[in-house]
XYZ file of C-alpha atoms in Angstrom:
215
model
C 27.357 9.683 -25.744
C 26.522 9.076 -21.904
C 23.396 7.014 -23.572
C 26.246 4.649 -25.034
C 27.083 1.919 -21.951
C 28.688 -1.496 -22.290
C 32.136 -2.658 -22.153
C 34.644 -2.060 -24.842
C 33.719 1.515 -25.539
C 37.432 2.949 -26.483
C 36.181 5.472 -24.761
C 39.215 8.367 -25.226
C 39.266 7.170 -29.063
C 35.653 8.794 -29.085
C 36.011 11.974 -27.178
C 39.182 13.074 -29.087
C 36.824 13.051 -32.122
C 33.854 14.716 -30.888
C 34.567 18.323 -31.765
C 35.976 17.852 -35.397
C 32.916 15.546 -36.205
C 30.299 18.112 -34.463
C 32.084 21.183 -36.923
C 32.232 19.010 -39.843
C 28.507 17.438 -39.533
C 27.314 20.757 -38.550
C 28.981 23.590 -40.816
C 30.912 21.842 -43.388
C 29.674 18.355 -44.833
C 27.210 18.639 -47.579
C 25.030 15.952 -46.846
C 21.743 15.573 -44.655
C 19.399 12.238 -43.909
C 17.423 13.693 -47.375
C 20.979 13.814 -49.705
C 22.556 10.163 -48.268
C 22.093 8.912 -51.554
C 22.788 11.566 -53.845
C 25.758 11.107 -56.259
C 26.239 14.827 -55.441
C 26.752 14.390 -51.685
C 29.851 15.331 -50.218
C 31.923 11.737 -48.250
C 32.555 11.528 -45.207
C 34.753 8.435 -43.872
C 35.327 7.610 -40.378
C 38.550 5.775 -40.497
C 39.255 5.941 -36.642
C 36.127 3.753 -36.400
C 37.212 1.751 -33.369
C 35.507 4.527 -31.524
C 32.642 5.677 -32.990
C 30.511 6.879 -29.810
C 30.517 10.381 -30.563
C 30.236 9.297 -34.330
C 26.787 7.523 -33.962
C 25.561 10.633 -31.601
C 26.447 13.298 -34.013
C 24.403 11.114 -36.657
C 21.490 10.533 -34.412
C 21.651 14.440 -33.560
C 21.645 15.233 -37.077
C 18.707 13.124 -37.982
C 20.224 10.058 -39.571
C 18.679 7.537 -37.303
C 16.572 8.097 -34.059
C 18.485 8.497 -30.738
C 16.751 5.771 -29.162
C 18.645 3.447 -30.711
C 21.722 4.936 -29.072
C 21.282 3.112 -25.600
C 21.222 -0.373 -27.272
C 25.110 0.151 -28.547
C 27.220 -2.737 -28.861
C 24.124 -5.028 -28.184
C 23.854 -8.329 -30.493
C 20.732 -6.904 -32.032
C 21.918 -3.234 -32.602
C 23.023 -1.894 -36.099
C 25.576 0.465 -33.431
C 28.524 -2.218 -33.206
C 31.926 -1.116 -31.905
C 33.250 -0.524 -35.306
C 30.542 0.988 -38.233
C 29.216 -1.001 -40.528
C 27.719 0.846 -43.258
C 25.153 -1.908 -44.475
C 23.281 -1.360 -40.899
C 24.246 2.616 -39.828
C 22.084 5.147 -41.682
C 24.494 7.534 -42.931
C 27.443 5.589 -42.847
C 30.035 6.008 -45.996
C 32.182 2.972 -44.901
C 32.906 -0.005 -42.270
C 35.685 1.363 -40.239
C 37.433 -0.225 -37.674
C 40.941 -1.589 -38.496
C 44.182 0.930 -38.735
C 45.009 1.835 -41.983
C 42.260 1.815 -44.030
C 40.483 5.493 -44.039
C 42.469 6.948 -46.012
C 43.310 4.582 -49.078
C 39.773 4.430 -49.521
C 39.460 8.426 -49.557
C 42.177 8.600 -52.225
C 39.877 5.914 -54.523
C 36.243 7.964 -53.757
C 38.051 11.232 -54.878
C 39.495 9.120 -58.003
C 36.332 7.657 -58.468
C 34.320 10.707 -58.309
C 36.816 12.502 -60.519
C 36.273 10.050 -63.022
C 32.527 10.254 -63.212
C 32.903 14.359 -63.743
C 31.664 15.039 -60.731
C 33.829 17.963 -59.498
C 31.927 19.239 -56.776
C 31.805 16.516 -54.080
C 34.740 16.690 -51.153
C 35.822 14.006 -49.655
C 36.485 13.905 -45.668
C 38.288 11.452 -43.983
C 38.954 11.489 -40.456
C 41.997 9.282 -39.169
C 43.902 8.698 -35.847
C 47.660 9.631 -35.574
C 48.433 6.324 -34.711
C 47.122 5.061 -37.975
C 49.735 7.023 -39.895
C 52.301 4.023 -38.457
C 50.495 1.689 -41.147
C 52.370 1.794 -44.642
C 48.956 1.635 -46.570
C 48.355 5.199 -45.120
C 51.661 6.379 -46.258
C 51.673 4.987 -49.575
C 48.015 6.730 -49.874
C 49.506 10.085 -48.775
C 52.179 9.654 -50.765
C 49.862 9.423 -54.226
C 47.521 11.717 -53.351
C 49.794 15.279 -53.306
C 51.200 14.576 -56.625
C 47.712 13.328 -58.043
C 46.339 16.779 -57.467
C 43.655 15.399 -55.115
C 42.122 18.846 -54.343
C 38.754 17.497 -53.274
C 40.769 15.170 -50.383
C 40.382 15.862 -47.089
C 41.923 14.711 -44.334
C 41.227 15.597 -40.443
C 44.207 13.606 -37.973
C 43.123 13.584 -34.605
C 46.676 13.918 -32.746
C 46.684 12.178 -29.355
C 49.908 11.669 -29.005
C 49.246 7.893 -29.536
C 51.161 7.182 -32.524
C 54.852 4.801 -32.311
C 56.699 6.425 -34.881
C 55.916 10.515 -34.832
C 57.436 12.318 -37.778
C 60.440 15.111 -37.663
C 58.728 18.399 -37.793
C 55.356 17.554 -37.041
C 52.480 15.312 -38.738
C 51.563 18.441 -40.850
C 55.187 18.585 -42.566
C 54.591 14.790 -43.892
C 51.962 15.940 -45.452
C 53.480 18.887 -46.406
C 56.313 16.924 -47.671
C 54.245 14.962 -49.880
C 52.742 17.589 -51.853
C 49.980 18.690 -49.612
C 48.302 21.825 -47.935
C 48.496 20.814 -44.047
C 47.610 22.968 -41.013
C 47.492 22.272 -36.978
C 45.054 23.273 -34.926
C 43.685 22.975 -31.173
C 41.532 19.876 -31.710
C 38.871 21.511 -28.809
C 38.324 24.956 -30.664
C 35.693 24.967 -33.235
C 36.284 28.111 -34.480
C 40.405 27.332 -34.922
C 38.430 24.060 -36.643
C 36.170 25.578 -38.762
C 38.643 28.191 -40.119
C 41.001 25.509 -40.884
C 38.470 23.019 -42.712
C 37.319 25.623 -45.131
C 40.522 27.179 -45.601
C 41.134 27.240 -50.099
C 43.453 24.845 -51.269
C 43.896 24.920 -54.611
C 44.949 21.658 -56.889
C 46.451 19.977 -53.452
C 44.407 17.893 -51.113
C 43.805 19.245 -47.515
C 45.333 17.800 -43.619
C 43.999 19.459 -40.749
C 45.915 18.365 -37.752
C 43.403 18.300 -34.895
C 45.500 18.043 -31.602
C 43.934 16.966 -28.478
C 45.067 16.138 -24.698
C 47.325 12.796 -24.774
C 45.551 9.587 -24.710
C 45.732 8.490 -20.875
């Protein structure tokens, strides 16, 4: 991440996601540079796309593209923009950055895989807690529980930046909609892995990763 310089980096938005992203790509997701087009791969959707530096760093570390691209982050001729572009960034499933898009897209992806009879791929989406202020996300999480989308997994990075909050915490919001949900320390790799790999038959899964409040 230190290789990426320039203005408008949204540093806290990126650093807040680094540990969760690393655990996902290192220990959970069934996707590699060689299987990035395989229909049976797991899908990861970065909804919190306004702070993509950690995402780019992890993709580079895992060989999706060369580390020599990192210093050009945000430059006119760089594929690594301030918001990820799925047509330019190897390994990126969606273009993202506008709050509230990733979770609905993940629900649609899970439904599409189910309709094709592809029951093995998992769909993961990483959102920020402030995105849950958006009505599109409320509708998506309200639908996914009753629909039994048990291949859908959401990681919520909670750095206390949401406007409205939720009585009982973010996890209770998902639980009320029929999800399996858990809150963990977003810097503890073992806690993240245990939460990511916990069984949740018949229900989508939400893991709320608490990190230090945004300054």
